[in-house]
Short mmCIF file of C-alpha atoms in Angstrom, two decimals:
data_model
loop_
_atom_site.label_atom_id
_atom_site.label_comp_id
_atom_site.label_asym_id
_atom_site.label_seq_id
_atom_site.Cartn_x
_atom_site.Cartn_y
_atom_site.Cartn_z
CA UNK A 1 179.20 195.82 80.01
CA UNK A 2 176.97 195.69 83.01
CA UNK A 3 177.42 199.89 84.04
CA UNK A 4 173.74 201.02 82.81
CA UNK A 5 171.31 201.95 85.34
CA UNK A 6 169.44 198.74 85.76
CA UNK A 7 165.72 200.31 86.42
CA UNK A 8 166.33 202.34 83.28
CA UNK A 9 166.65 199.25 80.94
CA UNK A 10 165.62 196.20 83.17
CA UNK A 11 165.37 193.94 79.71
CA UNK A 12 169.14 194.72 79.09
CA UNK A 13 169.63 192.14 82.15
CA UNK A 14 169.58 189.67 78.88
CA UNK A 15 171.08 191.63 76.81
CA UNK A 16 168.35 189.92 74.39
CA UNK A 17 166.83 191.29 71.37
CA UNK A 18 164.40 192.65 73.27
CA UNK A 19 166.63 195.79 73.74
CA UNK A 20 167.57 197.15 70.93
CA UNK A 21 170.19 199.44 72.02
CA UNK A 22 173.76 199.48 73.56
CA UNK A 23 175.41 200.11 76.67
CA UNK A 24 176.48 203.32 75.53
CA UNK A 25 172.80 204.06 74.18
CA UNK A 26 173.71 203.20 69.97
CA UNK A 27 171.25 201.26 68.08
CA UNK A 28 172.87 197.35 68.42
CA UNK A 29 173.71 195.41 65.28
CA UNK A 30 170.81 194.16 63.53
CA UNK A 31 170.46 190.28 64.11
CA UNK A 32 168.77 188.06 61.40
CA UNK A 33 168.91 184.32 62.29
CA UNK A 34 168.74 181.74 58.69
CA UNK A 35 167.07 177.88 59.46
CA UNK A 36 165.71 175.25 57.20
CA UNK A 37 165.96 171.58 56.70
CA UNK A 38 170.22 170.29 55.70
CA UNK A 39 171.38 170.74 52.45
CA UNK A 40 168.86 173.30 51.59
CA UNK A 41 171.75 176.14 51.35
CA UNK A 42 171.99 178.00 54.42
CA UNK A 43 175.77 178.19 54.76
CA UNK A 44 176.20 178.99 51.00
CA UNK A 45 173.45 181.40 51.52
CA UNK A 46 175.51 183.41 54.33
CA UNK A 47 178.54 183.06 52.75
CA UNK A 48 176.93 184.79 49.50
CA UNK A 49 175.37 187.64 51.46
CA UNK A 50 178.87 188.15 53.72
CA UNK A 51 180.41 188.25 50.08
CA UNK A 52 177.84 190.85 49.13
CA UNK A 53 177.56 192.93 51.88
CA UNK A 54 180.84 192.68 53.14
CA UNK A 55 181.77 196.07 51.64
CA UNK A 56 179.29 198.19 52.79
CA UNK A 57 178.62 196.43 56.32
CA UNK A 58 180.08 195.37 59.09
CA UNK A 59 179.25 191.65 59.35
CA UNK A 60 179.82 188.77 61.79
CA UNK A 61 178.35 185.40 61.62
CA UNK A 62 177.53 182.68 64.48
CA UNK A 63 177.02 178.86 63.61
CA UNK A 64 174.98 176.66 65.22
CA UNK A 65 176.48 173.07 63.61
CA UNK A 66 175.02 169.69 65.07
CA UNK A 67 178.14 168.23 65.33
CA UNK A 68 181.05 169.47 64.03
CA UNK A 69 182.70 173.02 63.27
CA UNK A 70 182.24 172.08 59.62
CA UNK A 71 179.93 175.32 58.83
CA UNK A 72 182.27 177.50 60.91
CA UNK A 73 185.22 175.71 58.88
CA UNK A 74 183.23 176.15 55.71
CA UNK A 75 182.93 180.34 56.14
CA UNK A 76 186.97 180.43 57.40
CA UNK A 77 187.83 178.32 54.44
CA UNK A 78 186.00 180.61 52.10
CA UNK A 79 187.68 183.71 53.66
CA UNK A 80 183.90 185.36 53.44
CA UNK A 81 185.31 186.92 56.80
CA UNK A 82 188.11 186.96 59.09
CA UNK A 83 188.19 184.37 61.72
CA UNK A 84 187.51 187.38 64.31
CA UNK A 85 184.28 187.64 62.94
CA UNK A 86 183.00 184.05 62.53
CA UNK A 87 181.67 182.19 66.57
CA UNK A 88 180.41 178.23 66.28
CA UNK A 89 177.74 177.42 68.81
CA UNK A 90 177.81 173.82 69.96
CA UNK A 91 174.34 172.44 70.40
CA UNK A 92 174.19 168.94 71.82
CA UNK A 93 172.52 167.23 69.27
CA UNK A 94 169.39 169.81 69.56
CA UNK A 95 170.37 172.82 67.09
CA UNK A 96 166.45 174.21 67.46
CA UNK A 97 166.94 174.36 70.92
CA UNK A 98 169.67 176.55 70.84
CA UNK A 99 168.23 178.77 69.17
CA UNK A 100 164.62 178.95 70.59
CA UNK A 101 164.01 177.00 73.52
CA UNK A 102 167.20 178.13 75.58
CA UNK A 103 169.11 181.16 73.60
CA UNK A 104 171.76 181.64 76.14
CA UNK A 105 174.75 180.37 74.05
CA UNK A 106 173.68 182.06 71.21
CA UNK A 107 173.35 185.46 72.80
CA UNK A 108 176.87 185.10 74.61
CA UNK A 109 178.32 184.26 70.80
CA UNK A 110 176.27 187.48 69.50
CA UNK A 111 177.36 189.90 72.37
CA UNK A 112 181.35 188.85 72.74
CA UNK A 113 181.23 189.23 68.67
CA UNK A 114 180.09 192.62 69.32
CA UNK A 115 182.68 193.12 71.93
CA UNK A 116 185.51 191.36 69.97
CA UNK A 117 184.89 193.50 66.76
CA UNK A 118 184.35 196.52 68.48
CA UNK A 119 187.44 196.47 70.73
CA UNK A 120 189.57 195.89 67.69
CA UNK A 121 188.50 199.73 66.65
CA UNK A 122 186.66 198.83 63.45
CA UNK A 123 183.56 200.39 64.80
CA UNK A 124 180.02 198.48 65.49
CA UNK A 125 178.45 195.62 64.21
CA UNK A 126 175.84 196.68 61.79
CA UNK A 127 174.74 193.11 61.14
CA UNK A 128 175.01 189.55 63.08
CA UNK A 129 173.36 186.66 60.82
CA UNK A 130 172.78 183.49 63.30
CA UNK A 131 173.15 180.49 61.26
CA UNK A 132 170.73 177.46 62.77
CA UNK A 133 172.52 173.58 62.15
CA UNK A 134 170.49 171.40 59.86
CA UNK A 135 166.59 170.80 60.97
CA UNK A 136 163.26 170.31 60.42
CA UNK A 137 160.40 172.19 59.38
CA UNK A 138 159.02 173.39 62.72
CA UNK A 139 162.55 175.10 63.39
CA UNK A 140 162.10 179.05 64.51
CA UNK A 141 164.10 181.40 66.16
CA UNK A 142 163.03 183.02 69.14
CA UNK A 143 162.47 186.41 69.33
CA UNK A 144 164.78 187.14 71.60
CA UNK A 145 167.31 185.91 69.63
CA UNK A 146 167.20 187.50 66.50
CA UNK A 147 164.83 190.79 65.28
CA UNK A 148 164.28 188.72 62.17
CA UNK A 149 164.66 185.20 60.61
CA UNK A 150 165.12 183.64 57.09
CA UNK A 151 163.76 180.14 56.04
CA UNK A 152 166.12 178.77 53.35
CA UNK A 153 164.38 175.57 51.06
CA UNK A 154 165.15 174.32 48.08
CA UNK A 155 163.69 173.13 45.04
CA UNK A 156 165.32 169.35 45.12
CA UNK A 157 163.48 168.51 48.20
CA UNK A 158 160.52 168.22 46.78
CA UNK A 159 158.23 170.87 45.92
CA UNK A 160 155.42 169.97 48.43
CA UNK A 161 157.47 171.77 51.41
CA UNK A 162 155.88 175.14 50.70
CA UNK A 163 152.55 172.83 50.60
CA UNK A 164 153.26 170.96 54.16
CA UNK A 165 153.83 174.29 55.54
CA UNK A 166 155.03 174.21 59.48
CA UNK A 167 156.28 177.06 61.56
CA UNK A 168 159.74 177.90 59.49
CA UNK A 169 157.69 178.08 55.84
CA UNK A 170 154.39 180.19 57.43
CA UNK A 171 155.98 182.60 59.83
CA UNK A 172 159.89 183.23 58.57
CA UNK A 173 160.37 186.91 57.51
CA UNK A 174 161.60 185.66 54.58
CA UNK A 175 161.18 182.52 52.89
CA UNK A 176 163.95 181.85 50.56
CA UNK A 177 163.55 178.86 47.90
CA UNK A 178 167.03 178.24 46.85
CA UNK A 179 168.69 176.16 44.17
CA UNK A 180 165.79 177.05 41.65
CA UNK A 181 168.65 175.88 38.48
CA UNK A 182 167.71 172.11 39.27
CA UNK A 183 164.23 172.54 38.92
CA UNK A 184 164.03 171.15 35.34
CA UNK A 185 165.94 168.57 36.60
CA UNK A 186 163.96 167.16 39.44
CA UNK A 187 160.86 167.67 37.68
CA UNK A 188 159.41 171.01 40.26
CA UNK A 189 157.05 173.29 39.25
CA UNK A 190 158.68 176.65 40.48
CA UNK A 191 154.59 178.08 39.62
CA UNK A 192 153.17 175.80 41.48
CA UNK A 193 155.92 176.38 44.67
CA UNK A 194 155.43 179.86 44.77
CA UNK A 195 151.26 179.71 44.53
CA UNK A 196 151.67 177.04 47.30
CA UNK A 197 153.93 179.71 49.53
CA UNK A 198 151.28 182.39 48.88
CA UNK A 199 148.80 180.44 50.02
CA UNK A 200 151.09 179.68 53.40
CA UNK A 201 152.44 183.02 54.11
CA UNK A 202 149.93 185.39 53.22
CA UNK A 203 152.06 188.65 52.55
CA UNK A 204 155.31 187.77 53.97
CA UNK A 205 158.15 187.45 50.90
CA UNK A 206 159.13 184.78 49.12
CA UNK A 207 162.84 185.19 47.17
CA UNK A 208 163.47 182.31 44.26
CA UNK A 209 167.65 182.18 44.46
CA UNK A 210 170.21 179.99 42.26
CA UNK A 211 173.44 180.88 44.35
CA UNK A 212 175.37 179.40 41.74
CA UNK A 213 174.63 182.07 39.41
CA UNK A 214 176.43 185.68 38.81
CA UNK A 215 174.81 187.47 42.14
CA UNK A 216 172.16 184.95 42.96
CA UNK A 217 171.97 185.67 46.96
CA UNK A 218 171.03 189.18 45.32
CA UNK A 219 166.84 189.26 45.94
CA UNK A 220 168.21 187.89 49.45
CA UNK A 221 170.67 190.68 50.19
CA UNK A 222 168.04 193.52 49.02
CA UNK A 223 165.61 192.67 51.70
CA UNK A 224 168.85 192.20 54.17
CA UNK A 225 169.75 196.13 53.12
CA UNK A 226 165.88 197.40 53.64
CA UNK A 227 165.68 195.40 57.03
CA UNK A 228 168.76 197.30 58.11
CA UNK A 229 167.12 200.57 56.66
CA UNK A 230 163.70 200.09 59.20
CA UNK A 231 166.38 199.25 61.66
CA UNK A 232 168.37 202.05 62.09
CA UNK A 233 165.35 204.41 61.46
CA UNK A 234 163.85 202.61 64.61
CA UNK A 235 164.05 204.84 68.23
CA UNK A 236 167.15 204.11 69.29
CA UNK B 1 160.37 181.22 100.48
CA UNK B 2 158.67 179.28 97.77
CA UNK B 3 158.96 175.91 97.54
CA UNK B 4 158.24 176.07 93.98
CA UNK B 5 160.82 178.40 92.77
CA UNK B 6 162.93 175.20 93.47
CA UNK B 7 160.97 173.50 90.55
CA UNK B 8 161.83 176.05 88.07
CA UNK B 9 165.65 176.50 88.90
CA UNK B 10 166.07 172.21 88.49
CA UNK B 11 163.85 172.10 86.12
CA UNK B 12 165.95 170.39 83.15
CA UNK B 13 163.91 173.54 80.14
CA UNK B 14 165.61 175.97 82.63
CA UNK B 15 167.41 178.07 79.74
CA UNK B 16 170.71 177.90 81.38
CA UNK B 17 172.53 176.05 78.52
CA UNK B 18 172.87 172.53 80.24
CA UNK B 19 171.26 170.97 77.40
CA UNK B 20 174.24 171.12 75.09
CA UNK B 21 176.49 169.21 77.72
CA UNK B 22 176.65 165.33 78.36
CA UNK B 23 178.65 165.27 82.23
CA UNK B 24 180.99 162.85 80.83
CA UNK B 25 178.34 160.79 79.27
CA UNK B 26 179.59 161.10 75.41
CA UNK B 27 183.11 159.91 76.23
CA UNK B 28 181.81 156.93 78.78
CA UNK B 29 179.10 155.78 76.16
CA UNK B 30 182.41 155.90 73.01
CA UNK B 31 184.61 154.07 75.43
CA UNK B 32 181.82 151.62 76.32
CA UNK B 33 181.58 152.20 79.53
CA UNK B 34 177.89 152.79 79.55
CA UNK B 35 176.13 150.89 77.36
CA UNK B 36 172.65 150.33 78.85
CA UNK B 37 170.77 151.39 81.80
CA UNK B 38 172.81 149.43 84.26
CA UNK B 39 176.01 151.05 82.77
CA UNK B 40 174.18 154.44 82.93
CA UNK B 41 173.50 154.24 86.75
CA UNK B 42 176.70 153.29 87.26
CA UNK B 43 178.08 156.05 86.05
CA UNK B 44 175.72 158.34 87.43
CA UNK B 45 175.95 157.00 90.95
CA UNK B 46 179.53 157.61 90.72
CA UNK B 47 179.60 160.91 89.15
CA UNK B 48 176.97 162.08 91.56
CA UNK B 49 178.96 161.18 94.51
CA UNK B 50 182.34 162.92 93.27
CA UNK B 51 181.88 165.63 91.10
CA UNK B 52 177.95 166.16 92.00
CA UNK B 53 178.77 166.12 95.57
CA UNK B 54 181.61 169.28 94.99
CA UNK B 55 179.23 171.20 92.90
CA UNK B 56 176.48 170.88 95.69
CA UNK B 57 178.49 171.94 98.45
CA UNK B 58 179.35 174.60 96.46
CA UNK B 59 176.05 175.70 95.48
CA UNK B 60 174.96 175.04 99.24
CA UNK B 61 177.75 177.57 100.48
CA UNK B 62 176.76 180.03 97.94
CA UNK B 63 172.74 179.92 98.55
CA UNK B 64 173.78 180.33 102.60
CA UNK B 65 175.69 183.42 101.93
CA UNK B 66 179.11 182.74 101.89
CA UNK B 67 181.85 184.87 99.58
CA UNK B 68 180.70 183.78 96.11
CA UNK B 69 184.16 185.16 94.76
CA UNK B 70 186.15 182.57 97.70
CA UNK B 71 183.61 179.96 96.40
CA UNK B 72 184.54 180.42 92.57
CA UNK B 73 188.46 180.40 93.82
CA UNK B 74 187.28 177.33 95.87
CA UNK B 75 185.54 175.87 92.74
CA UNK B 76 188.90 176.43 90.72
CA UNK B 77 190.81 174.05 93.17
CA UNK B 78 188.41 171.35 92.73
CA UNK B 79 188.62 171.25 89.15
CA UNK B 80 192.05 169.63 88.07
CA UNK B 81 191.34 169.50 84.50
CA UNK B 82 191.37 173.40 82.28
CA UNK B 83 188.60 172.01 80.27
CA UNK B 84 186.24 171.10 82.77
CA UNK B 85 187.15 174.44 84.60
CA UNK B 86 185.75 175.99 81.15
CA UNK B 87 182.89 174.69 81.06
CA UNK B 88 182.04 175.66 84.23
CA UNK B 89 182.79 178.95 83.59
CA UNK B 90 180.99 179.18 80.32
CA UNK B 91 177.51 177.17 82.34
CA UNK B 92 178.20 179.86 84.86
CA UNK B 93 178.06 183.01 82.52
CA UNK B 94 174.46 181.22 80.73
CA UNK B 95 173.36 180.61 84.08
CA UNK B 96 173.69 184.05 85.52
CA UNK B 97 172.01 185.55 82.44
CA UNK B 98 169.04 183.50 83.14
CA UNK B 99 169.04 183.62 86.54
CA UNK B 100 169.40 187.67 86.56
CA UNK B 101 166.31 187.80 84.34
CA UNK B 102 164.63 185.29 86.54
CA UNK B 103 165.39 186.35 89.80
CA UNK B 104 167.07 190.05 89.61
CA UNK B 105 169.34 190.78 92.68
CA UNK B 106 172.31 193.06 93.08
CA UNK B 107 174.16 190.32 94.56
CA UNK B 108 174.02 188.95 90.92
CA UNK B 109 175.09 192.12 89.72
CA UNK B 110 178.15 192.23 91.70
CA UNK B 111 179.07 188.78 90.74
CA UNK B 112 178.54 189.14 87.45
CA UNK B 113 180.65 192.24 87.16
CA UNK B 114 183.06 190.73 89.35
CA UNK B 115 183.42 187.96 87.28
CA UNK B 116 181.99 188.88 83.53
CA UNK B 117 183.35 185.70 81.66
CA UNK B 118 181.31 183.97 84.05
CA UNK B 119 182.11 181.97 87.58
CA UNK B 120 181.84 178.75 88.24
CA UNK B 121 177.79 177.20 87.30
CA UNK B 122 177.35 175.99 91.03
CA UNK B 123 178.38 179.10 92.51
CA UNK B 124 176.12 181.01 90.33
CA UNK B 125 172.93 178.76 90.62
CA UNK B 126 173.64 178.50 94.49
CA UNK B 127 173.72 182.67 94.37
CA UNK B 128 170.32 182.11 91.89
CA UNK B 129 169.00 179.84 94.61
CA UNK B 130 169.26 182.75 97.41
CA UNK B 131 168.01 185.19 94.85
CA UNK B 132 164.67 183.37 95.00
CA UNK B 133 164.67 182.92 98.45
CA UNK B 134 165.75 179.49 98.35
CA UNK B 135 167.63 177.71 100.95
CA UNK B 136 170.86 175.99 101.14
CA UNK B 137 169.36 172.59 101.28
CA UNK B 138 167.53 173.20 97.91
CA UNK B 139 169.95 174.86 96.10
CA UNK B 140 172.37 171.33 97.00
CA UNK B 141 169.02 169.61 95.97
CA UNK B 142 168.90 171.17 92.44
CA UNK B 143 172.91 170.45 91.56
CA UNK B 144 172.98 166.92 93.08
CA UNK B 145 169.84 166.17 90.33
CA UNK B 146 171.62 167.82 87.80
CA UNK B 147 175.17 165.73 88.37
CA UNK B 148 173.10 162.93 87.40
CA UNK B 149 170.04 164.40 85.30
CA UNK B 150 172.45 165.62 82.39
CA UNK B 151 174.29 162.45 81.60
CA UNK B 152 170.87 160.67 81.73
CA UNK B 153 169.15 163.02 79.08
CA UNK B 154 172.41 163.12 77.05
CA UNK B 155 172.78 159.02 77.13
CA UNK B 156 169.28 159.11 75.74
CA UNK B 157 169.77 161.16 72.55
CA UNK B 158 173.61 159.24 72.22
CA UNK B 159 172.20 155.44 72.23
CA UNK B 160 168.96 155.85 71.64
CA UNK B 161 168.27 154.46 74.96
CA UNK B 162 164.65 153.53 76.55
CA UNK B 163 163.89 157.25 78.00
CA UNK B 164 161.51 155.31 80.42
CA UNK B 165 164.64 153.40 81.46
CA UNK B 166 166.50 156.69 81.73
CA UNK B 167 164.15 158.12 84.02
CA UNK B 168 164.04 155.06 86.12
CA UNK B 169 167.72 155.29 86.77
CA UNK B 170 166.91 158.39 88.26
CA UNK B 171 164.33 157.18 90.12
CA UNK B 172 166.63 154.45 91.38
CA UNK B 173 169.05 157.11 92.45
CA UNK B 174 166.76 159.23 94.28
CA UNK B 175 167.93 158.09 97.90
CA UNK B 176 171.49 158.94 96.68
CA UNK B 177 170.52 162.50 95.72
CA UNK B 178 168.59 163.18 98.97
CA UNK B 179 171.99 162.05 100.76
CA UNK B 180 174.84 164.27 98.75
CA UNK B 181 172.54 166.94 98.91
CA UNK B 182 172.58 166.65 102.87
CA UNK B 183 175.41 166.22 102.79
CA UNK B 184 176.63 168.96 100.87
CA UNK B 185 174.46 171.02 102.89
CA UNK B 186 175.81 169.99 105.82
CA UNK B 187 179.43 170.74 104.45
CA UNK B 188 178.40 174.59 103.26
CA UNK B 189 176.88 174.66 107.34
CA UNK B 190 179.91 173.99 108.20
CA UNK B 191 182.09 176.60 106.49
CA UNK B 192 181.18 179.39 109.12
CA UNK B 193 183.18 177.99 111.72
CA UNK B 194 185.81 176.08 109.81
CA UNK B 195 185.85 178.34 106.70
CA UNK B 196 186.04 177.23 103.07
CA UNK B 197 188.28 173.94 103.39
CA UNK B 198 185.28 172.55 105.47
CA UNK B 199 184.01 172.19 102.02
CA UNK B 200 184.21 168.25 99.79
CA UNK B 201 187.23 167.86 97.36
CA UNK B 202 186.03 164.87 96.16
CA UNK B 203 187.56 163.57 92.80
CA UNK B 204 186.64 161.41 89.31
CA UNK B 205 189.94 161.06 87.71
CA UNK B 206 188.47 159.04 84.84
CA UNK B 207 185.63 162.33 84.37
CA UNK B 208 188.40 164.77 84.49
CA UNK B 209 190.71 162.78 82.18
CA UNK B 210 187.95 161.99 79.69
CA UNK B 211 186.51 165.87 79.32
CA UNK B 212 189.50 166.69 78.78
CA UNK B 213 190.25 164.31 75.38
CA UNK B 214 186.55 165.30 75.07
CA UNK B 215 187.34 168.97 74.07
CA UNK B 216 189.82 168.00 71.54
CA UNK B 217 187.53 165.79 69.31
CA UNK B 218 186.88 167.01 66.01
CA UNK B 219 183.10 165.81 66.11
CA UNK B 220 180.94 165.34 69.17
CA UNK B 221 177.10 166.24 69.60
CA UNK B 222 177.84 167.56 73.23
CA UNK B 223 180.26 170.49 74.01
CA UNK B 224 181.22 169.10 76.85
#
C-alpha cells in the first residue's frame, strides 16, 4: 500500500480524498459522505440507494453511530450488502468530529474497505457512501473525507430547517428533504420548503424523497449515477 | 528544534483519533469509581503513573532513536490485555497517518510499511516526535499529558462534569506529569547501555481488566 514514489504523489501520504487515484494509478472509488439531524432518514436513505445501485455498482458503506452498532446492525439486518462490505466507525460521543475535525478513523474504514473488497477478486470499489451518526445542523464533512456530501432532512421536523439554514442545508451537494408523505400530516408546506432551500443554496439541488414509496431514493440515486459519471471522466 | 512543534503534537485537535477513546474513564465513571473531580484525579494520578508512565518511556526511547520495531515488541509485553493491545495498534495506524502528513520522514515510511496495521501509538508519536526534531524529553512530555488529558476530556462529555473542574485536575497534576515524563526519559536514556528491559513495566490491573469488559459492551460512546 505504501510502494508509490512518495515525491510523485506526496498527498497520497493520507491517502485522503485529496488524491484521487490508486496505488496502482486507477481512479479510487468515489466517496459521498450523507449527515443531517437523527431520525431524518439517513440510514434508510443508504440502504435504499445500496438497494438501487447495488446491481450496477460496487458499493460499500461506513457508519459513523454515536453509540451503538445499531446503523451498522440496521444495513446487515437488511442484507442491503454483505457484511464484507459494511465498516462502523466509533466516535466517542462526537460523530461531527469524526468526520471533519479529525478524519483518521474514517479514512482507515474507507481504505481497508477498499482493500477488503478488492482482495476478495470482485474488482474495485466504484462507490463508498460515509454515513455520519445523528447531529446537528452545522454537521459537514471534510473534504478530505469524502469528494461529495448529502444533507438528508425531513419534512416532520419542522419546515423552518431549510429557513434556519447552517452549514449542512447551504453548502451539502445535495440537499435531500425526505419523508415528504407526512407532510399533510404535520401541517408543512412542501412550496414553501423548497422556496426557503432556494433561497439557502443558490443552485445547488434539492431532491423531495418519500422512501416509503415504489423507488423513492430514485431522484437521490440519479444524481449518485451522474456524480460517478464526472468522476470517472475526471484525470485519473 | 522547535519548541513549538511540541504544542501541535500534544495538542488534544491533533487529528490522531484520541478523541473517540476515554483511557478507562467510561468503565471507572459506570462502576462509580469516578464520580466527581476528586474521583477523576484519582484516577488520573494513578493511570498516569502506570500505564502513562509505560507509554512515555516508550515514546522517549522511540524519539531518542532506538529500534522502533524492538519498541513495538517491547510495547506488546507491557500490554497484558488483547484489547488494550488493539487499541494501541489502531491509535498507532491514525497516528502515523497524521504524523506522516505532518512531519514526512522515511523513518515513518519504514515503520509504517514495517508495520501497516499500525504499531503501538507511543512508539509512533515518539518516532513523530523525532520527525519534528523533537527530543526525548518532549516526546515523554506529550504522552504523560495525554495518559491523563483523555480520561479528563472523556469524563467531561460522560457526566457532564464542570470542564473548569476538569482542567483544574490537570492543573493539579502538572508536577506529576513533569516527573513521569523525567522519568520516562530517564528510562529511554538508559536503554543504550542496558538495552530495552531498562525500560518501566509498570501495571493497572483494574485498567487492563476494565478495557477489556469495555470492548464487549453493546453500547458505549467511547471505543475504548
Amino acid at each position: 500500500m505504501h510502494l508509490d514514489h512518495k515525491d510523485t504523489f506526496p498527498e497520497r501520504y493520507t491517502y485522503s480524498a485529496a488524491a484521487p487515484v490508486r496505488p496502482d494509478g486507477t481512479r479510487r472509488a468515489l466517496r459521498i459522505g450523507l449527515g443531517g439531524p437523527v431520525g431524518t432518514g439517513k440510514t434508510a436513505t443508504v440502504a435504499a440507494l445500496c438497494r438501487a445501485l447495488r446491481d450496477e455498482l460496487s458499493i460499500a458503506v461506513v457508519t459513523n453511530d454515536i453509540y451503538t452498532r445499531e446503523d451498522a446492525e440496521f444495513l446487515l439486518r437488511e442484507a442491503v450488502l454483505p457484511p464484507e462490505r459494511i465498516s462502523a466507525v466509533e466516535t466517542g460521543a462526537c460523530p461531527h468530529t469524526a468526520i471533519r475535525d479529525d478524519i483518521s478513523a474514517n479514512l482507515e474504514a474507507v481504505e481497508d474497505l477498499e482493500a477488503a473488497v478488492g482482495a476478495e477478486g470482485n474488482g474495485p470499489l466504484d462507490l463508498v457512501l460515509v454515513e455520519s451518526g445523528g447531529d446537528n445542523l452545522t454537521a459537514t464533512f471534510s473534504k478530505g473525507l469524502v469528494d461529495a456530501q448529502i444533507f438528508v432532512i425531513d419534512v416532520a421536523g419542522g419546515d423552518d430547517i431549510p429557513r434556519k439554514g447552517g452549514p449542512g442545508v447551504t453548502s451539502a451537494d445535495l440537499l435531500v428533504i425526505n419523508k415528504t408523505d407526512l407532510a399533510p400530516y404535520v401541517g408543512v408546506d412542501l412550496e414553501g420548503m423548497a422556496r426557503d432551500a432556494k433561497a439557502q443554496r443558490g443552485e445547488l439541488p434539492v431532491a423531495f424523497t418519500a422512501l416509503k414509496a415504489e423507488n423513492g431514493v430514485r431522484p437521490v440515486a440519479d444524481w449518485v449515477r451522474a456524480r460517478l459519471a464526472e468522476w470517472t471522466v475526471g484525470p485519473a | 528544534m522547535s519548541r513549538a512543534a511540541l504544542l501541535v503534537l500534544a495538542d488534544g485537535r491533533f487529528p490522531a483519533g484520541g478523541h473517540a477513546h476515554s483511557g478507562g474513564a467510561e468503565p471507572a465513571v459506570a462502576a462509580g469509581r469516578i464520580k466527581d473531580a476528586a474521583t477523576l484525579e484519582r484516577f488520573c494520578r494513578g493511570r498516569l503513573h502506570t500505564a502513562g508512565l509505560v507509554a512515555a518511556a516508550l515514546a522517549a526511547a522511540a524519539a531518542a532513536g532506538c529500534d522502533p520495531l524492538l519498541l513495538d515488541d517491547a510495547a506488546d509485553a507491557r500490554t497484558p490485555v488483547p484489547a488494550l493491545r488493539q487499541v494501541a495498534r489502531r491509535l498507532g495506524r491514525q497516528m502515523m497517518r497524521a504524523a506522516r502528513a505532518t512531519w514526512p520522514d522515511p523513518a515513518l515510511d519504514a515503520l509504517a510499511a514495517a508495520r501497516p496495521r499500525g504499531a503501538h501509538q507511543p512508539v509512533v508519536l515518539g518516532l513523530a516526535a523525532r520527525s519534528a526534531g523533537l527530543a526525548p524529553l518532549d516526546a515523554a512530555y506529550a504522552v504523560a499529558y495525554e495518559s491523563i488529558s483523555g480520561p479528563a476530556t472523556a469524563t467531561v462529555r460522560l457526566l457532564s462534569l464542570d470542564p473548569f473542574d476538569a482542567t483544574a485536575v490537570l492543573a493539579h497534576l502538572a508536577a506529576d506529569v513533569d516527573l513521569v515524563a523525567r522519568q520516562a526519559a530517564a528510562a529511554a536514556e538508559r536503554v543504550a547501555t542496558e538495552g530495552i528491559d531498562a525500560l518501566p513495566a509498570a501495571s493497572a490491573p483494574l485498567l487492563d481488566i476494565t478495557a477489556q469488559a469495555h470492548a464487549a459492551w453493546p453500547v458505549r460512546l467511547f471505543a475504548s
